[in-house]
Coordinates of C-alpha atoms and ligand atoms in Angstrom, one line a residue:
M685 CA 47.8 66.4 -136.1
K686 CA 47.0 70.0 -136.4
F687 CA 45.8 70.5 -133.1
F688 CA 48.9 70.6 -131.6
E689 CA 50.6 72.7 -134.6
G690 CA 51.9 75.8 -132.0
C691 CA 51.3 74.4 -128.7
M692 CA 53.8 74.8 -125.5
A693 CA 53.5 71.3 -123.9
L694 CA 54.7 70.5 -120.6
I695 CA 55.6 66.7 -120.2
T696 CA 56.0 64.9 -116.7
G697 CA 58.5 61.9 -116.9
A698 CA 60.0 62.9 -120.4
S699 CA 63.4 60.8 -119.5
S700 CA 61.6 57.7 -120.8
G701 CA 59.0 55.7 -122.0
L702 CA 55.9 57.3 -122.9
G703 CA 57.1 60.9 -122.3
E704 CA 59.9 60.8 -124.3
E705 CA 57.2 58.9 -127.3
F706 CA 55.1 61.9 -126.4
A707 CA 58.3 64.2 -127.0
H708 CA 58.7 62.4 -130.6
Q709 CA 55.2 62.5 -131.7
L710 CA 54.4 65.9 -130.7
A711 CA 57.7 67.8 -131.7
P712 CA 57.1 67.8 -135.6
V713 CA 54.0 70.6 -135.1
A714 CA 54.8 71.9 -131.1
K715 CA 56.1 75.3 -130.8
T716 CA 57.6 74.9 -127.3
L717 CA 57.9 71.4 -125.1
V718 CA 59.0 71.5 -122.1
L719 CA 60.8 68.2 -120.2
V720 CA 60.2 67.6 -117.4
A721 CA 61.7 64.3 -114.9
R722 CA 64.8 63.6 -112.6
R723 CA 67.1 62.1 -115.0
N724 CA 68.5 65.4 -116.8
D725 CA 71.5 63.1 -118.5
R726 CA 68.1 61.7 -120.4
L727 CA 66.3 65.0 -120.8
V728 CA 69.4 66.5 -122.4
A729 CA 70.1 63.9 -124.8
L730 CA 66.5 63.6 -125.9
R731 CA 66.4 67.6 -126.4
E732 CA 69.8 67.2 -128.4
R733 CA 68.0 64.6 -130.9
L734 CA 65.0 66.8 -130.8
L735 CA 66.5 69.7 -132.0
A736 CA 68.6 68.1 -134.8
E737 CA 65.1 66.7 -135.9
Y738 CA 63.2 69.5 -135.9
P739 CA 64.8 73.3 -135.1
A740 CA 61.5 75.2 -135.9
C741 CA 60.8 73.5 -132.3
S742 CA 62.2 75.1 -129.0
V743 CA 62.6 72.3 -126.7
F744 CA 63.2 73.1 -122.8
T745 CA 64.7 70.8 -120.5
Y746 CA 64.0 71.0 -116.5
R747 CA 64.9 68.8 -113.6
A748 CA 62.6 68.3 -111.0
D749 CA 61.9 65.5 -108.5
L750 CA 58.0 65.9 -108.5
S751 CA 57.2 64.1 -105.9
Q752 CA 58.5 67.5 -103.9
E753 CA 56.2 70.2 -103.4
K754 CA 58.8 72.6 -103.7
E755 CA 60.6 71.3 -107.1
R756 CA 56.9 71.8 -108.8
E757 CA 56.1 75.1 -107.5
E758 CA 59.5 76.3 -108.3
L759 CA 58.9 74.9 -111.6
V760 CA 56.5 76.5 -112.4
N761 CA 57.5 79.4 -111.2
W762 CA 60.8 79.1 -113.9
L763 CA 58.0 78.6 -116.9
Q764 CA 56.5 82.4 -115.8
K765 CA 59.9 83.1 -115.6
Q766 CA 60.9 81.7 -118.8
Q767 CA 57.2 83.4 -120.1
L768 CA 55.9 79.7 -121.5
P769 CA 52.6 79.8 -121.0
I770 CA 52.0 75.8 -121.5
N771 CA 48.5 75.3 -123.2
F772 CA 48.8 71.4 -123.0
L773 CA 49.9 69.9 -120.1
V774 CA 50.8 66.1 -119.9
N775 CA 50.6 65.3 -116.9
N776 CA 52.7 61.6 -117.7
A777 CA 54.9 61.0 -114.8
G778 CA 54.3 58.0 -113.0
L779 CA 55.4 54.8 -111.1
G780 CA 54.2 50.8 -109.8
D781 CA 55.5 48.8 -107.4
S782 CA 54.6 45.1 -107.5
G783 CA 53.8 42.4 -105.0
E784 CA 52.1 42.3 -102.4
F785 CA 50.8 45.2 -100.0
S786 CA 52.1 44.3 -96.6
T787 CA 55.9 43.5 -97.8
A788 CA 56.1 47.2 -99.2
E789 CA 58.1 49.9 -98.7
W790 CA 56.9 52.9 -97.5
P791 CA 59.0 55.2 -99.4
R792 CA 57.9 53.7 -102.6
I793 CA 54.2 53.6 -101.4
R794 CA 54.8 57.2 -101.0
S795 CA 56.7 58.3 -104.0
M796 CA 53.3 56.8 -106.4
L797 CA 51.1 58.6 -103.9
D798 CA 53.2 61.9 -104.5
V799 CA 54.1 61.7 -108.0
N800 CA 50.9 59.8 -109.1
I801 CA 48.4 61.4 -107.5
T802 CA 49.8 64.4 -105.7
A803 CA 51.9 65.9 -108.2
L804 CA 49.3 65.5 -111.4
T805 CA 46.6 67.0 -109.1
H806 CA 48.9 69.9 -108.1
L807 CA 50.9 70.4 -111.6
T808 CA 47.1 70.4 -113.2
Y809 CA 46.0 73.4 -110.5
L810 CA 48.6 75.3 -110.6
L811 CA 49.1 75.6 -114.5
L812 CA 45.5 75.8 -115.1
P813 CA 44.6 80.0 -114.8
S814 CA 47.0 80.3 -117.3
M815 CA 45.3 77.8 -119.5
L816 CA 42.6 79.7 -118.7
R817 CA 43.4 82.3 -120.5
T818 CA 44.5 80.8 -123.6
Q819 CA 42.6 79.2 -126.3
G820 CA 42.7 75.9 -126.8
A821 CA 44.2 74.5 -123.8
A822 CA 44.2 70.6 -123.2
V823 CA 45.3 68.3 -120.6
L824 CA 46.2 64.8 -121.1
N825 CA 46.3 62.8 -117.4
V826 CA 47.9 59.7 -118.3
S827 CA 47.0 56.6 -115.7
S828 CA 45.6 53.4 -116.1
V829 CA 43.5 50.2 -117.5
A830 CA 44.6 49.1 -113.6
G831 CA 42.3 51.9 -112.6
F832 CA 39.3 50.6 -113.7
F833 CA 39.7 47.5 -110.9
P834 CA 41.1 46.5 -107.2
L835 CA 44.3 44.8 -108.2
P836 CA 46.2 42.3 -106.0
N837 CA 49.7 42.9 -105.5
M838 CA 49.8 46.2 -107.1
S839 CA 46.6 47.8 -105.0
V840 CA 48.2 51.1 -104.2
Y841 CA 49.0 51.8 -108.0
S842 CA 45.8 50.9 -109.1
A843 CA 43.9 52.9 -107.1
T844 CA 46.1 55.9 -107.5
K845 CA 45.4 55.2 -111.2
S846 CA 41.4 54.8 -110.4
Y847 CA 42.0 57.9 -109.0
V848 CA 43.8 59.7 -112.2
T849 CA 41.0 58.2 -114.1
S850 CA 38.1 59.6 -112.0
F851 CA 39.4 63.0 -111.2
S852 CA 39.9 63.1 -114.9
E853 CA 36.5 62.6 -115.9
A854 CA 35.2 65.1 -113.7
L855 CA 37.6 68.1 -114.7
A856 CA 36.5 67.3 -118.1
M857 CA 33.2 67.7 -117.3
E858 CA 34.0 70.9 -115.3
L859 CA 36.3 72.3 -118.1
R860 CA 34.8 71.5 -121.3
P861 CA 32.4 74.7 -121.3
K862 CA 35.7 77.1 -120.6
G863 CA 37.5 75.7 -123.9
I864 CA 40.0 73.5 -122.2
I865 CA 39.8 69.6 -122.9
V866 CA 41.3 66.7 -120.2
T867 CA 41.2 63.1 -121.5
A868 CA 42.7 60.3 -119.3
L869 CA 44.8 58.1 -121.2
C870 CA 43.9 54.6 -119.8
P871 CA 46.6 51.8 -121.7
G872 CA 47.5 48.3 -120.9
P873 CA 50.7 46.9 -121.0
I874 CA 53.1 48.6 -122.5
P875 CA 57.0 47.6 -123.0
T876 CA 58.7 50.4 -121.1
E877 CA 60.8 51.0 -117.6
F878 CA 57.9 50.9 -115.9
A879 CA 58.2 47.0 -115.0
E880 CA 61.5 47.6 -114.2
T881 CA 61.6 50.2 -111.6
A882 CA 57.9 48.3 -110.3
A883 CA 60.0 45.3 -109.4
R884 CA 61.1 44.9 -105.5
P885 CA 64.6 44.2 -105.6
Y886 CA 64.4 42.3 -102.3
E887 CA 61.4 39.9 -103.7
E888 CA 61.7 37.2 -105.9
P889 CA 61.0 38.7 -109.2
R890 CA 57.7 38.1 -110.7
I891 CA 56.4 37.9 -114.2
P892 CA 56.8 41.4 -115.8
H893 CA 52.9 42.4 -116.4
T894 CA 54.0 42.8 -119.7
H895 CA 54.4 39.3 -120.5
S896 CA 51.5 37.5 -118.9
M897 CA 49.1 39.8 -121.0
P898 CA 50.6 39.9 -124.2
A899 CA 47.3 40.3 -125.9
F900 CA 46.5 43.6 -124.1
M901 CA 49.8 45.0 -124.9
A902 CA 50.8 48.3 -127.3
T903 CA 54.0 50.0 -128.0
P904 CA 54.4 53.7 -127.3
R905 CA 54.0 54.7 -130.9
Q906 CA 50.6 53.2 -130.3
V907 CA 49.2 54.6 -126.9
V908 CA 51.3 58.1 -127.9
L909 CA 49.4 58.4 -130.8
A910 CA 46.1 57.5 -129.4
G911 CA 46.3 59.8 -126.5
L912 CA 46.5 62.3 -128.9
Q913 CA 43.8 61.2 -131.0
A914 CA 41.7 61.1 -127.8
V915 CA 42.6 65.0 -127.2
V916 CA 41.8 66.1 -130.2
A917 CA 38.5 64.7 -130.8
E918 CA 37.7 65.6 -126.9
R919 CA 37.5 62.0 -125.7
P920 CA 37.3 62.0 -121.5
R921 CA 39.1 58.3 -122.2
A922 CA 41.3 56.5 -123.8
I923 CA 41.7 53.1 -124.2
P924 CA 44.2 52.0 -126.5
N925 CA 44.6 48.3 -127.2
P926 CA 41.0 47.8 -128.8
F927 CA 40.6 44.2 -127.4
L928 CA 41.7 45.6 -123.8
A929 CA 38.9 48.2 -124.6
L930 CA 35.9 45.6 -125.0
A931 CA 37.6 43.5 -122.3
I932 CA 37.2 46.4 -119.9
G933 CA 33.5 47.1 -121.7
V934 CA 32.2 43.4 -120.5
A935 CA 33.9 43.3 -117.4
L936 CA 32.0 46.9 -116.4
V937 CA 28.9 45.9 -117.2
I938 CA 28.9 42.6 -115.4
P939 CA 28.0 42.1 -111.7
F940 CA 31.0 42.7 -109.4
F941 CA 31.2 39.8 -107.7
L942 CA 31.9 38.0 -111.1
T943 CA 34.8 40.7 -111.7
R944 CA 36.3 40.0 -108.1
K945 CA 36.6 36.1 -108.5
V946 CA 37.9 36.8 -112.0
I947 CA 40.9 39.2 -110.5
S948 CA 41.3 36.5 -108.2
C949 CA 42.0 33.4 -110.3
F950 CA 45.1 36.0 -112.1
R951 CA 45.9 36.9 -109.1
T952 CA 49.2 35.6 -109.1
S953 CA 49.9 36.2 -112.9
L954 CA 49.5 40.6 -111.5
Ligands
NAP250 N1 54.5 50.9 -118.7 C1 53.2 50.0 -118.7 O1 52.8 49.3 -118.6 C2 52.2 51.3 -118.4 C3 50.6 51.0 -118.7 C4 49.2 52.0 -118.1 C5 49.6 52.9 -117.5 N2 51.1 53.4 -117.6 C6 51.6 55.2 -117.5 O2 52.5 55.5 -117.8 C7 53.3 57.2 -117.7 C8 54.8 56.7 -118.0 O3 55.1 55.1 -117.3 P1 56.4 54.2 -118.5 O4 55.8 53.3 -118.7 O5 57.0 55.3 -119.8 O6 56.8 54.4 -117.6 P2 58.9 54.6 -117.2 O7 59.8 54.4 -118.8 O8 59.2 54.1 -116.1 O9 58.6 56.4 -117.2 C9 58.4 57.2 -116.2 C10 58.7 58.2 -116.1 O10 58.5 59.4 -115.1 C11 59.1 59.5 -114.4 N3 59.0 60.3 -112.7 C12 59.2 59.0 -111.9 N4 59.4 59.5 -110.9 C13 59.6 60.6 -111.1 C14 59.7 61.8 -109.6 N5 59.4 61.5 -108.7 N6 59.9 62.8 -110.4 C15 59.6 63.6 -112.0 N7 59.9 62.5 -112.7 C16 59.6 60.7 -112.3 C17 60.4 59.2 -114.6 O11 61.5 59.9 -114.6 P3 62.9 60.1 -114.0 O12 62.9 58.6 -113.3 O13 64.0 60.4 -114.9 O14 62.5 61.2 -112.8 C18 60.6 58.4 -115.9 O15 60.3 59.6 -117.0 C19 53.3 56.6 -116.1 O16 52.2 57.2 -115.2 C20 52.3 54.8 -115.8 O17 51.9 54.5 -114.3 C21 52.1 52.4 -118.3

């Protein structure tokens, strides 16, 4: 964790799940943490817990709906006013939608595109100029193994995560010579609020993805640690679970028509 000593990190989606865990793992070493999400009460409660345990770390909370361009710009203006030069951006906020595309609700689809793709890209764009002026800056984009394949019943979500992985890999190559590390963290199922948020209240409940693939599960603690270690190792991509990493490795070398067949077999449990 030496790499993160004295860092000024911004964590999106810090009100639950992985975002909250990133805050816990970074607080012992970071100089400053900026916690961003919509549920401000949760951010404030987390800030209090972190300050009680790690008084040397300055913790700020900022309520923002990251699907809104104006709110993203206001966040970055606020960071400038507060003189908080972020050198570690954790683009973690994201959401899914579980079910067929034809029965999806447009506001949910739009939110996925806005948060998973646009907010991640825009925040990176807005914060890059100041990161380029700092030594040892990094961007950690939380993607998903869902981004490696087109997944029926998660079609838009898996497409957004393909974008995140592809964007991160390209950016890693562009920015490495400029001293900025970019990593895409690609976890499998993790027990967080994700499945609950992705469920559709107007349809029969589906089996949560954390139940259908137990061998590929990892805890938030393991996933976050693997992500931070990948940044330190300057790896552009991290798959936290070794079984999953192996399965993805195999799936990526076999002909795609076979992969498509396997995905179709698992269709009902996706
Ligand atoms: N859990 C899994 O199985 C899994 C697997 C692979 C990848 N991932 C990825 O991991 C990341 C974190 O998810 P999680 O598992 O920790 O789920 P989670 O517990 O549901 O956390 C999602 C976070 O995103 C924030 N968020 C959602 N919409 C937002 C918006 N419009 N504006 C600001 N913040 C917003 C939420 O905060 P508010 O609601 O308070 O705004 C929350 O803090 C996501 O990118 C997800 O795609 C999760």
